[in-house]
Amino acid sequence: MTLNPKLLLVDDDRRLAESMADWLRDQQFSVDQAHSLATGRRALQEHSYDLLLLDLRLEDGDGFELISEAKRRQPDCAILVLTGYATPNTAIEAVKAGAFDLLTKPLVDEELSHALERALAQRNIEAENEKLRAQLDSRFGLEHILSHDYRMLKIFDVIDSVADARASVLITGENGTGKSMIARAVHKRSNRRNNPFVEVACGALPDNLLESELFGHVIGAFTGATTNKVGKFKQADGGTIFLDEIGTASQAFQVKLLRVLQELQFEPLGGTVTETIDTRVILATNENLTKAVASGEFRQDLFYRVNVINIELPALRERSGDVPLLVDHFLREVCEAAGRDVQGFDRDAMSVLQSYSWPGNVRELENIVERAVLLARDSVLTRHDLPPHLLSSSTQPRAAGTGLESSSAIGNDPGHGQTLREALEEPERRIILESLRSHSWNRAATADTLGVNRTTLYKKMKRLGLDDPRLQFMGAEGH
């Protein structure tokens, strides 16, 4: 918890407010009190707060007005609403207005304490995300590359380390993981950044056209070659060429590519003049080139030439803790482009997004967010704004950011192609997660219930990815 978080308490019941303020101060909060809409508004104008705790019914006005004031003046302030007249509609309206949670009177100390801790945790994580976003935008020059997953952070370090090297880079990973963005990041971090970046989708062209596209051709090289053409390798001279889907290249083309990588020389199709270039080559594939080499489909000498530096991108399902960060980025982009005013997804919808296995990876997530924004009827998106296949695939929930998922979500039966330890991790994660949720994330109580000591529990939580603070306010099913 933030050291002595500053809290504004607004309630026109002075006796209750005094009692609550004393209790909050005992809990190490710095508390200011206001007993009307006017004094609450004045406090927000004069001071900054981490938390706003207010009654919805005030003598001189509606608490919703103060929520709007707080969101306008102090958007980082977490808001919790108090009411003695709660209805489902009241809760929905409060969340839409910008409140983190709604509490009903009379309050239970433990309930209030837990709600304040969750609100602060969310506030701190949002601040961290904003800081990470600013750092990553500044460091890599690409706002799409957003992550705080340790594997992606290691990749960012690799990009910095190899950016200025002449060696070729091979980027591997599933479709939609962002291989093109990583290639551009390598280029932008390099001393070639002011020279061309040329991208070629090798899988989209037959061999004869691909050779012409990359190496160029001279007049009469083939039917229809009525002019000389400069190839992509020459266009990228001094800069970077990115060859995507290189695993689809034929054996004949692989021989020609190997020569370019070794000698930085080639002849245009139909020509006799040798061209010499200074071009950095980055390649990408979603295929397993090691298996392709073993089967004879990919040349071994070319594989060793292109695999000098290998950047392997994890699938989105392996870093689902990044989903909220990516969703926020795509949401802002779509809203700006489409002129829509959408605040975001509620916690239930976000839980669905983090539980989905994302076979299309980041590209699929971007499409889902765009669809939801364009079809939205309200400013807060819910599970009803998501396509049906996401809802049906999340009926067996997975802990966000942990990699906990049903075997059907990853397309494997339990134990198929797994070690015993890997097969047992899924039920172990689920048991520990459910126990943590049932004990409101009290680790001592969870350890006692599970019959292990706290040190063992902490180690298991770390190994299974359950130490992510996001999980504590994800809104557990049935709790």
CSV table of C-alpha atoms in Angstrom, one decimal:
chain,number,residue,atom,x,y,z
A,1,MET,CA,0.0,0.0,0.0
A,2,THR,CA,1.1,3.6,-0.7
A,3,LEU,CA,2.7,5.2,2.4
A,4,ASN,CA,-0.1,7.2,4.1
A,5,PRO,CA,-2.5,7.4,1.1
A,6,LYS,CA,-4.4,10.7,1.0
A,7,LEU,CA,-8.1,10.2,1.2
A,8,LEU,CA,-11.1,12.6,0.9
A,9,LEU,CA,-14.1,11.4,2.8
A,10,VAL,CA,-17.4,13.1,1.8
A,11,ASP,CA,-20.5,12.3,3.9
A,12,ASP,CA,-23.2,14.6,5.3
A,13,ASP,CA,-23.7,12.3,8.3
A,14,ARG,CA,-21.1,14.1,10.5
A,15,ARG,CA,-21.1,11.5,13.4
A,16,LEU,CA,-20.6,8.6,11.0
A,17,ALA,CA,-17.9,10.6,9.0
A,18,GLU,CA,-16.0,11.4,12.2
A,19,SER,CA,-16.0,7.8,13.3
A,20,MET,CA,-15.0,6.5,9.9
A,21,ALA,CA,-12.2,9.1,9.6
A,22,ASP,CA,-10.8,8.1,13.0
A,23,TRP,CA,-10.8,4.4,11.9
A,24,LEU,CA,-9.1,5.3,8.5
A,25,ARG,CA,-6.4,7.3,10.3
A,26,ASP,CA,-5.7,4.2,12.5
A,27,GLN,CA,-5.3,2.3,9.2
A,28,GLN,CA,-2.5,4.8,8.2
A,29,PHE,CA,-4.6,6.9,5.8
A,30,SER,CA,-4.2,10.7,5.7
A,31,VAL,CA,-7.9,11.8,5.8
A,32,ASP,CA,-9.7,15.1,4.9
A,33,GLN,CA,-13.4,15.4,5.6
A,34,ALA,CA,-16.1,17.2,3.7
A,35,HIS,CA,-19.8,17.2,4.7
A,36,SER,CA,-21.4,18.6,1.6
A,37,LEU,CA,-21.1,18.7,-2.2
A,38,ALA,CA,-19.8,22.3,-2.1
A,39,THR,CA,-17.0,21.6,0.5
A,40,GLY,CA,-16.1,18.3,-1.3
A,41,ARG,CA,-15.8,20.2,-4.6
A,42,ARG,CA,-13.6,22.8,-2.9
A,43,ALA,CA,-11.3,20.2,-1.4
A,44,LEU,CA,-10.8,18.6,-4.8
A,45,GLN,CA,-9.9,22.1,-6.2
A,46,GLU,CA,-7.3,22.8,-3.5
A,47,HIS,CA,-5.7,19.4,-2.8
A,48,SER,CA,-4.7,16.2,-4.5
A,49,TYR,CA,-6.0,12.8,-3.4
A,50,ASP,CA,-5.2,9.2,-3.9
A,51,LEU,CA,-8.7,8.1,-2.9
A,52,LEU,CA,-12.2,9.6,-2.8
A,53,LEU,CA,-14.8,7.9,-0.6
A,54,LEU,CA,-18.2,9.6,-0.8
A,55,ASP,CA,-21.9,9.2,-0.1
A,56,LEU,CA,-24.1,9.4,-3.1
A,57,ARG,CA,-26.9,11.3,-1.3
A,58,LEU,CA,-25.7,14.6,0.1
A,59,GLU,CA,-27.9,17.4,1.5
A,60,ASP,CA,-26.9,20.0,-1.2
A,61,GLY,CA,-26.7,17.7,-4.2
A,62,ASP,CA,-26.0,14.4,-5.9
A,63,GLY,CA,-22.7,12.6,-5.3
A,64,PHE,CA,-22.5,11.8,-9.0
A,65,GLU,CA,-21.7,15.4,-9.6
A,66,LEU,CA,-18.7,15.1,-7.3
A,67,ILE,CA,-17.6,11.9,-9.2
A,68,SER,CA,-17.6,13.9,-12.4
A,69,GLU,CA,-15.6,16.7,-10.7
A,70,ALA,CA,-13.0,14.3,-9.4
A,71,LYS,CA,-12.6,12.5,-12.8
A,72,ARG,CA,-12.1,15.9,-14.5
A,73,ARG,CA,-9.7,17.4,-12.0
A,74,GLN,CA,-7.9,14.3,-10.6
A,75,PRO,CA,-8.3,11.4,-13.1
A,76,ASP,CA,-5.8,9.3,-11.1
A,77,CYS,CA,-7.9,9.4,-8.0
A,78,ALA,CA,-9.6,6.1,-7.2
A,79,ILE,CA,-13.3,6.6,-6.3
A,80,LEU,CA,-15.4,4.4,-3.9
A,81,VAL,CA,-19.0,5.2,-3.5
A,82,LEU,CA,-21.1,4.7,-0.3
A,83,THR,CA,-24.8,4.4,-0.2
A,84,GLY,CA,-27.6,3.1,2.0
A,85,TYR,CA,-29.9,2.6,-0.9
A,86,ALA,CA,-28.0,0.4,-3.3
A,87,THR,CA,-29.7,-1.2,-6.3
A,88,PRO,CA,-28.2,-3.0,-9.3
A,89,ASN,CA,-28.8,0.1,-11.4
A,90,THR,CA,-27.1,2.3,-8.8
A,91,ALA,CA,-23.9,0.1,-9.0
A,92,ILE,CA,-24.0,0.2,-12.8
A,93,GLU,CA,-24.4,4.0,-12.9
A,94,ALA,CA,-21.6,4.5,-10.4
A,95,VAL,CA,-19.2,2.4,-12.4
A,96,LYS,CA,-20.1,4.1,-15.6
A,97,ALA,CA,-19.5,7.5,-13.9
A,98,GLY,CA,-16.0,6.4,-13.0
A,99,ALA,CA,-16.3,4.7,-9.6
A,100,PHE,CA,-14.1,1.8,-8.8
A,101,ASP,CA,-16.5,0.1,-6.4
A,102,LEU,CA,-19.8,0.7,-4.6
A,103,LEU,CA,-20.2,-0.2,-0.9
A,104,THR,CA,-23.5,-0.3,1.0
A,105,LYS,CA,-24.1,1.0,4.5
A,106,PRO,CA,-23.7,-0.1,7.2
A,107,LEU,CA,-20.0,-0.8,6.5
A,108,VAL,CA,-18.0,-3.7,7.8
A,109,ASP,CA,-14.4,-2.6,8.6
A,110,GLU,CA,-12.9,-5.5,6.8
A,111,GLU,CA,-15.0,-4.9,3.7
A,112,LEU,CA,-14.0,-1.3,3.6
A,113,SER,CA,-10.3,-2.1,4.2
A,114,HIS,CA,-10.3,-4.7,1.4
A,115,ALA,CA,-12.1,-2.3,-1.0
A,116,LEU,CA,-9.6,0.4,-0.3
A,117,GLU,CA,-6.6,-1.9,-0.8
A,118,ARG,CA,-8.0,-3.1,-4.2
A,119,ALA,CA,-8.7,0.4,-5.3
A,120,LEU,CA,-5.1,1.5,-4.5
A,121,ALA,CA,-3.7,-1.6,-6.2
A,122,GLN,CA,-5.6,-0.8,-9.4
A,123,ARG,CA,-4.5,2.9,-9.2
A,124,ASN,CA,-0.8,1.9,-8.7
A,125,ILE,CA,-0.9,-0.6,-11.6
A,126,GLU,CA,-2.6,1.9,-13.9
A,127,ALA,CA,0.2,4.4,-13.0
A,128,GLU,CA,2.8,1.7,-13.6
A,129,ASN,CA,1.3,1.0,-17.0
A,130,GLU,CA,1.3,4.6,-18.0
A,131,LYS,CA,5.0,4.9,-16.9
A,132,LEU,CA,5.9,1.7,-18.8
A,133,ARG,CA,4.0,3.0,-21.9
A,134,ALA,CA,6.0,6.3,-21.8
A,135,GLN,CA,9.3,4.5,-21.3
A,136,LEU,CA,8.7,2.0,-24.1
A,137,ASP,CA,7.5,4.7,-26.5
A,138,SER,CA,10.6,6.7,-25.8
A,139,ARG,CA,13.0,3.8,-25.8
A,140,PHE,CA,11.8,1.9,-28.8
A,141,GLY,CA,10.0,4.5,-30.9
A,142,LEU,CA,7.1,2.1,-31.5
A,143,GLU,CA,4.0,2.5,-29.4
A,144,HIS,CA,2.6,-0.9,-30.4
A,145,ILE,CA,5.4,-2.7,-28.6
A,146,LEU,CA,3.8,-2.7,-25.1
A,147,SER,CA,4.7,-5.3,-22.5
A,148,HIS,CA,5.9,-5.8,-19.0
A,149,ASP,CA,6.3,-9.6,-19.4
A,150,TYR,CA,9.8,-10.6,-18.5
A,151,ARG,CA,10.2,-12.5,-21.8
A,152,MET,CA,9.4,-9.4,-23.8
A,153,LEU,CA,11.6,-7.2,-21.7
A,154,LYS,CA,14.5,-9.6,-22.4
A,155,ILE,CA,13.7,-9.3,-26.1
A,156,PHE,CA,13.8,-5.5,-25.8
A,157,ASP,CA,17.3,-5.8,-24.3
A,158,VAL,CA,18.4,-8.1,-27.2
A,159,ILE,CA,17.1,-5.5,-29.6
A,160,ASP,CA,19.3,-2.8,-28.0
A,161,SER,CA,22.3,-5.2,-28.0
A,162,VAL,CA,22.1,-6.2,-31.7
A,163,ALA,CA,20.6,-3.1,-33.3
A,164,ASP,CA,23.9,-1.9,-34.7
A,165,ALA,CA,25.4,-5.3,-35.6
A,166,ARG,CA,25.7,-6.4,-39.2
A,167,ALA,CA,24.6,-10.0,-38.4
A,168,SER,CA,21.2,-11.2,-39.7
A,169,VAL,CA,18.4,-11.5,-37.3
A,170,LEU,CA,15.8,-14.3,-37.4
A,171,ILE,CA,12.5,-13.6,-35.7
A,172,THR,CA,10.3,-16.6,-35.0
A,173,GLY,CA,6.8,-16.9,-33.5
A,174,GLU,CA,3.2,-17.5,-34.3
A,175,ASN,CA,1.2,-15.4,-36.7
A,176,GLY,CA,0.1,-12.1,-35.2
A,177,THR,CA,2.8,-11.9,-32.5
A,178,GLY,CA,4.3,-8.8,-33.9
A,179,LYS,CA,7.3,-10.0,-35.9
A,180,SER,CA,7.1,-7.0,-38.3
A,181,MET,CA,7.0,-4.6,-35.4
A,182,ILE,CA,10.1,-6.2,-33.8
A,183,ALA,CA,11.9,-5.9,-37.1
A,184,ARG,CA,11.1,-2.3,-37.3
A,185,ALA,CA,12.2,-1.8,-33.7
A,186,VAL,CA,15.6,-3.3,-34.6
A,187,HIS,CA,15.9,-0.9,-37.5
A,188,LYS,CA,14.8,2.2,-35.6
A,189,ARG,CA,17.3,1.4,-32.8
A,190,SER,CA,20.1,1.0,-35.2
A,191,ASN,CA,22.5,3.5,-36.8
A,192,ARG,CA,20.6,2.7,-40.1
A,193,ARG,CA,17.4,4.3,-38.8
A,194,ASN,CA,17.5,7.2,-41.2
A,195,ASN,CA,17.9,4.9,-44.2
A,196,PRO,CA,15.1,2.8,-45.8
A,197,PHE,CA,13.3,-0.1,-44.1
A,198,VAL,CA,11.9,-2.4,-46.8
A,199,GLU,CA,9.5,-5.2,-46.1
A,200,VAL,CA,8.8,-8.2,-48.4
A,201,ALA,CA,6.2,-10.9,-47.8
A,202,CYS,CA,8.0,-13.9,-49.4
A,203,GLY,CA,5.1,-16.2,-49.0
A,204,ALA,CA,2.8,-14.0,-51.2
A,205,LEU,CA,4.9,-14.3,-54.4
A,206,PRO,CA,5.9,-17.2,-56.6
A,207,ASP,CA,9.6,-17.9,-57.1
A,208,ASN,CA,10.1,-16.0,-60.4
A,209,LEU,CA,8.3,-12.9,-59.2
A,210,LEU,CA,10.0,-13.1,-55.8
A,211,GLU,CA,13.4,-13.1,-57.4
A,212,SER,CA,12.5,-10.1,-59.6
A,213,GLU,CA,11.0,-8.3,-56.6
A,214,LEU,CA,14.2,-8.8,-54.5
A,215,PHE,CA,17.0,-8.6,-57.0
A,216,GLY,CA,15.4,-6.6,-59.8
A,217,HIS,CA,15.5,-7.4,-63.5
A,218,VAL,CA,16.7,-6.0,-66.8
A,219,ILE,CA,14.7,-5.4,-70.0
A,220,GLY,CA,13.8,-8.7,-71.7
A,221,ALA,CA,14.6,-10.9,-68.7
A,222,PHE,CA,11.1,-12.4,-69.1
A,223,THR,CA,7.9,-11.8,-71.0
A,224,GLY,CA,6.6,-8.5,-69.9
A,225,ALA,CA,9.9,-7.1,-68.6
A,226,THR,CA,9.8,-3.9,-70.7
A,227,THR,CA,11.9,-1.8,-68.4
A,228,ASN,CA,14.7,-2.2,-65.9
A,229,LYS,CA,13.6,-2.7,-62.4
A,230,VAL,CA,15.5,-2.0,-59.2
A,231,GLY,CA,15.0,-4.8,-56.6
A,232,LYS,CA,14.2,-4.5,-52.9
A,233,PHE,CA,17.7,-5.4,-51.8
A,234,LYS,CA,19.1,-2.4,-53.8
A,235,GLN,CA,16.2,-0.1,-52.5
A,236,ALA,CA,17.2,-1.0,-48.9
A,237,ASP,CA,20.9,-0.3,-49.5
A,238,GLY,CA,22.3,1.4,-46.4
A,239,GLY,CA,19.2,0.4,-44.5
A,240,THR,CA,17.3,-2.8,-43.6
A,241,ILE,CA,15.4,-5.4,-45.6
A,242,PHE,CA,12.8,-7.5,-43.7
A,243,LEU,CA,12.0,-10.9,-45.4
A,244,ASP,CA,8.8,-12.2,-43.8
A,245,GLU,CA,7.6,-15.9,-44.2
A,246,ILE,CA,11.1,-17.0,-45.2
A,247,GLY,CA,10.2,-20.6,-44.4
A,248,THR,CA,8.2,-20.7,-47.6
A,249,ALA,CA,11.2,-20.1,-49.9
A,250,SER,CA,12.0,-22.7,-52.5
A,251,GLN,CA,15.4,-24.5,-52.6
A,252,ALA,CA,16.4,-22.6,-55.7
A,253,PHE,CA,15.7,-19.3,-54.1
A,254,GLN,CA,17.4,-20.3,-50.9
A,255,VAL,CA,20.7,-20.8,-52.8
A,256,LYS,CA,20.5,-17.2,-54.2
A,257,LEU,CA,19.6,-15.8,-50.8
A,258,LEU,CA,22.6,-17.5,-49.2
A,259,ARG,CA,25.0,-15.8,-51.6
A,260,VAL,CA,23.5,-12.4,-50.9
A,261,LEU,CA,23.8,-13.0,-47.1
A,262,GLN,CA,27.4,-14.2,-47.5
A,263,GLU,CA,28.8,-11.8,-50.1
A,264,LEU,CA,26.3,-8.9,-50.1
A,265,GLN,CA,26.3,-9.3,-53.9
A,266,PHE,CA,23.8,-10.4,-56.6
A,267,GLU,CA,22.9,-10.0,-60.3
A,268,PRO,CA,19.5,-8.7,-61.3
A,269,LEU,CA,17.3,-11.3,-63.1
A,270,GLY,CA,18.6,-11.5,-66.7
A,271,GLY,CA,21.5,-9.3,-66.0
A,272,THR,CA,25.3,-9.7,-66.0
A,273,VAL,CA,26.4,-6.8,-63.8
A,274,THR,CA,27.1,-7.7,-60.2
A,275,GLU,CA,25.5,-5.3,-57.7
A,276,THR,CA,27.1,-4.8,-54.3
A,277,ILE,CA,25.0,-3.6,-51.3
A,278,ASP,CA,25.2,-2.7,-47.7
A,279,THR,CA,21.9,-4.0,-46.4
A,280,ARG,CA,21.0,-5.4,-43.0
A,281,VAL,CA,18.8,-8.5,-43.4
A,282,ILE,CA,16.1,-9.4,-40.9
A,283,LEU,CA,14.0,-12.5,-41.5
A,284,ALA,CA,10.9,-14.0,-39.9
A,285,THR,CA,8.9,-17.2,-40.0
A,286,ASN,CA,6.1,-18.9,-38.1
A,287,GLU,CA,7.5,-22.3,-39.1
A,288,ASN,CA,9.9,-24.5,-37.2
A,289,LEU,CA,13.1,-24.2,-39.4
A,290,THR,CA,14.9,-26.8,-37.3
A,291,LYS,CA,12.4,-29.4,-38.4
A,292,ALA,CA,12.5,-28.0,-42.0
A,293,VAL,CA,16.2,-28.5,-42.0
A,294,ALA,CA,15.9,-32.1,-40.7
A,295,SER,CA,13.3,-32.9,-43.4
A,296,GLY,CA,15.4,-31.3,-46.2
A,297,GLU,CA,12.9,-28.5,-46.9
A,298,PHE,CA,15.3,-25.8,-45.7
A,299,ARG,CA,19.0,-25.7,-46.5
A,300,GLN,CA,21.2,-26.3,-43.5
A,301,ASP,CA,23.9,-23.8,-44.6
A,302,LEU,CA,21.2,-21.1,-45.0
A,303,PHE,CA,19.7,-21.9,-41.7
A,304,TYR,CA,23.1,-21.4,-39.9
A,305,ARG,CA,23.6,-18.1,-41.8
A,306,VAL,CA,20.2,-16.6,-40.9
A,307,ASN,CA,20.0,-18.0,-37.4
A,308,VAL,CA,22.9,-15.9,-36.0
A,309,ILE,CA,20.6,-14.0,-33.7
A,310,ASN,CA,17.3,-15.6,-33.0
A,311,ILE,CA,14.4,-13.6,-31.4
A,312,GLU,CA,11.6,-15.9,-30.4
A,313,LEU,CA,8.3,-14.1,-29.7
A,314,PRO,CA,6.0,-15.6,-27.1
A,315,ALA,CA,2.3,-16.1,-28.0
A,316,LEU,CA,-0.2,-13.7,-26.3
A,317,ARG,CA,-1.7,-16.6,-24.3
A,318,GLU,CA,1.7,-17.0,-22.7
A,319,ARG,CA,1.7,-13.4,-21.5
A,320,SER,CA,-2.0,-12.7,-20.8
A,321,GLY,CA,-0.9,-10.2,-18.1
A,322,ASP,CA,-0.1,-7.9,-21.0
A,323,VAL,CA,-3.7,-8.0,-22.2
A,324,PRO,CA,-5.0,-5.0,-20.2
A,325,LEU,CA,-2.0,-2.8,-21.4
A,326,LEU,CA,-2.6,-3.8,-25.0
A,327,VAL,CA,-6.4,-3.3,-24.7
A,328,ASP,CA,-5.9,0.2,-23.3
A,329,HIS,CA,-3.6,1.1,-26.2
A,330,PHE,CA,-5.9,-0.3,-28.9
A,331,LEU,CA,-8.9,1.3,-27.3
A,332,ARG,CA,-7.4,4.7,-27.3
A,333,GLU,CA,-6.3,4.3,-30.9
A,334,VAL,CA,-9.7,3.2,-32.1
A,335,CYS,CA,-11.6,5.8,-30.1
A,336,GLU,CA,-9.4,8.6,-31.6
A,337,ALA,CA,-9.7,7.3,-35.2
A,338,ALA,CA,-13.4,6.6,-35.0
A,339,GLY,CA,-14.4,9.6,-32.8
A,340,ARG,CA,-15.9,7.4,-30.2
A,341,ASP,CA,-16.1,8.0,-26.4
A,342,VAL,CA,-15.5,4.6,-24.8
A,343,GLN,CA,-13.9,4.4,-21.3
A,344,GLY,CA,-13.0,0.8,-21.4
A,345,PHE,CA,-14.0,-2.8,-20.5
A,346,ASP,CA,-15.4,-3.6,-17.2
A,347,ARG,CA,-13.7,-6.2,-15.0
A,348,ASP,CA,-15.8,-9.1,-16.0
A,349,ALA,CA,-15.1,-8.4,-19.7
A,350,MET,CA,-11.4,-8.0,-19.1
A,351,SER,CA,-11.4,-11.3,-17.3
A,352,VAL,CA,-12.9,-12.9,-20.4
A,353,LEU,CA,-10.2,-11.3,-22.6
A,354,GLN,CA,-7.4,-12.5,-20.3
A,355,SER,CA,-8.9,-16.0,-20.2
A,356,TYR,CA,-9.1,-16.5,-24.0
A,357,SER,CA,-6.3,-18.4,-25.7
A,358,TRP,CA,-5.8,-15.9,-28.6
A,359,PRO,CA,-4.9,-18.2,-31.5
A,360,GLY,CA,-4.5,-15.0,-33.6
A,361,ASN,CA,-2.4,-13.3,-30.9
A,362,VAL,CA,-2.0,-9.5,-30.7
A,363,ARG,CA,-3.5,-9.0,-34.2
A,364,GLU,CA,-6.7,-10.8,-33.1
A,365,LEU,CA,-6.9,-8.8,-29.9
A,366,GLU,CA,-6.6,-5.6,-31.8
A,367,ASN,CA,-9.5,-6.7,-34.1
A,368,ILE,CA,-11.7,-7.7,-31.1
A,369,VAL,CA,-11.1,-4.3,-29.4
A,370,GLU,CA,-11.9,-2.4,-32.6
A,371,ARG,CA,-15.1,-4.4,-33.2
A,372,ALA,CA,-16.2,-3.8,-29.6
A,373,VAL,CA,-15.7,-0.1,-29.8
A,374,LEU,CA,-17.4,0.4,-33.2
A,375,LEU,CA,-20.4,-1.7,-32.1
A,376,ALA,CA,-20.6,-0.3,-28.5
A,377,ARG,CA,-23.9,1.2,-27.3
A,378,ASP,CA,-22.5,2.4,-24.0
A,379,SER,CA,-19.3,4.0,-22.7
A,380,VAL,CA,-18.3,1.0,-20.6
A,381,LEU,CA,-17.8,-2.3,-22.6
A,382,THR,CA,-19.1,-5.5,-21.1
A,383,ARG,CA,-18.9,-9.2,-22.0
A,384,HIS,CA,-22.0,-8.6,-24.2
A,385,ASP,CA,-19.8,-6.4,-26.4
A,386,LEU,CA,-17.5,-9.4,-27.1
A,387,PRO,CA,-18.0,-11.9,-29.9
A,388,PRO,CA,-19.7,-15.2,-28.9
A,389,HIS,CA,-16.6,-17.4,-29.5
A,390,LEU,CA,-14.7,-15.6,-26.8
A,391,LEU,CA,-17.5,-16.2,-24.3
A,392,SER,CA,-17.8,-19.9,-25.1
A,393,SER,CA,-14.1,-20.5,-24.9
A,394,SER,CA,-13.8,-18.8,-21.5
A,395,THR,CA,-16.4,-21.0,-19.7
A,396,GLN,CA,-13.5,-22.7,-18.0
A,397,PRO,CA,-11.8,-19.7,-16.5
A,398,ARG,CA,-8.0,-19.2,-16.5
A,399,ALA,CA,-6.2,-17.1,-14.0
A,400,ALA,CA,-5.1,-13.9,-15.7
A,401,GLY,CA,-1.4,-13.5,-16.3
A,402,THR,CA,-0.7,-17.0,-14.9
A,403,GLY,CA,-0.9,-19.2,-18.0
A,404,LEU,CA,-3.6,-21.2,-16.3
A,405,GLU,CA,-5.9,-22.5,-19.0
A,406,SER,CA,-8.0,-25.5,-19.8
A,407,SER,CA,-6.5,-28.2,-22.0
A,408,SER,CA,-9.1,-27.4,-24.6
A,409,ALA,CA,-8.0,-23.8,-24.7
A,410,ILE,CA,-4.5,-24.8,-25.8
A,411,GLY,CA,-5.5,-27.7,-28.0
A,412,ASN,CA,-3.9,-30.5,-25.9
A,413,ASP,CA,-5.3,-33.3,-23.8
A,414,PRO,CA,-3.9,-33.3,-20.2
A,415,GLY,CA,-0.5,-35.1,-20.3
A,416,HIS,CA,-0.3,-35.2,-24.1
A,417,GLY,CA,3.3,-34.2,-24.9
A,418,GLN,CA,3.9,-33.0,-21.3
A,419,THR,CA,6.1,-34.0,-18.5
A,420,LEU,CA,4.3,-35.1,-15.3
A,421,ARG,CA,5.2,-31.8,-13.6
A,422,GLU,CA,3.7,-29.8,-16.5
A,423,ALA,CA,0.5,-31.8,-16.5
A,424,LEU,CA,0.1,-31.3,-12.7
A,425,GLU,CA,0.7,-27.5,-12.9
A,426,GLU,CA,-2.8,-26.7,-14.2
A,427,PRO,CA,-4.8,-28.3,-11.3
A,428,GLU,CA,-2.2,-27.0,-8.8
A,429,ARG,CA,-2.7,-23.4,-10.1
A,430,ARG,CA,-6.5,-23.7,-10.0
A,431,ILE,CA,-6.5,-25.1,-6.4
A,432,ILE,CA,-4.2,-22.4,-5.1
A,433,LEU,CA,-6.0,-19.6,-6.9
A,434,GLU,CA,-9.4,-20.7,-5.7
A,435,SER,CA,-8.1,-20.9,-2.1
A,436,LEU,CA,-6.5,-17.5,-2.3
A,437,ARG,CA,-9.7,-16.0,-3.6
A,438,SER,CA,-11.8,-17.7,-0.9
A,439,HIS,CA,-9.6,-16.2,1.7
A,440,SER,CA,-9.5,-12.7,0.1
A,441,TRP,CA,-5.8,-13.3,-0.8
A,442,ASN,CA,-4.8,-13.8,2.9
A,443,ARG,CA,-1.7,-16.0,2.3
A,444,ALA,CA,-1.4,-17.2,5.9
A,445,ALA,CA,-5.0,-18.5,5.9
A,446,THR,CA,-4.5,-20.0,2.4
A,447,ALA,CA,-1.3,-21.8,3.5
A,448,ASP,CA,-3.1,-23.2,6.6
A,449,THR,CA,-6.1,-24.4,4.5
A,450,LEU,CA,-3.8,-26.1,1.9
A,451,GLY,CA,-1.6,-27.7,4.6
A,452,VAL,CA,1.7,-26.1,3.6
A,453,ASN,CA,3.9,-23.5,5.2
A,454,ARG,CA,3.9,-19.9,4.0
A,455,THR,CA,7.3,-20.1,2.4
A,456,THR,CA,6.3,-23.1,0.3
A,457,LEU,CA,3.1,-21.3,-0.7
A,458,TYR,CA,5.0,-18.1,-1.7
A,459,LYS,CA,7.4,-20.2,-3.9
A,460,LYS,CA,4.6,-22.0,-5.6
A,461,MET,CA,2.8,-18.7,-6.2
A,462,LYS,CA,5.9,-17.3,-7.8
A,463,ARG,CA,6.5,-20.4,-9.9
A,464,LEU,CA,2.9,-20.6,-11.1
A,465,GLY,CA,2.6,-16.8,-11.8
A,466,LEU,CA,0.1,-16.3,-9.0
A,467,ASP,CA,2.1,-13.4,-7.4
A,468,ASP,CA,0.8,-11.0,-10.0
A,469,PRO,CA,-1.1,-8.2,-8.0
A,470,ARG,CA,-3.6,-7.9,-10.9
A,471,LEU,CA,-5.2,-11.1,-9.9
A,472,GLN,CA,-6.4,-9.6,-6.6
A,473,PHE,CA,-8.9,-7.3,-8.2
A,474,MET,CA,-9.8,-9.4,-11.2
A,475,GLY,CA,-13.3,-10.2,-9.8
A,476,ALA,CA,-13.1,-13.9,-9.1
A,477,GLU,CA,-16.0,-16.0,-10.3
A,478,GLY,CA,-18.3,-16.9,-7.5
A,479,HIS,CA,-16.5,-14.7,-4.9
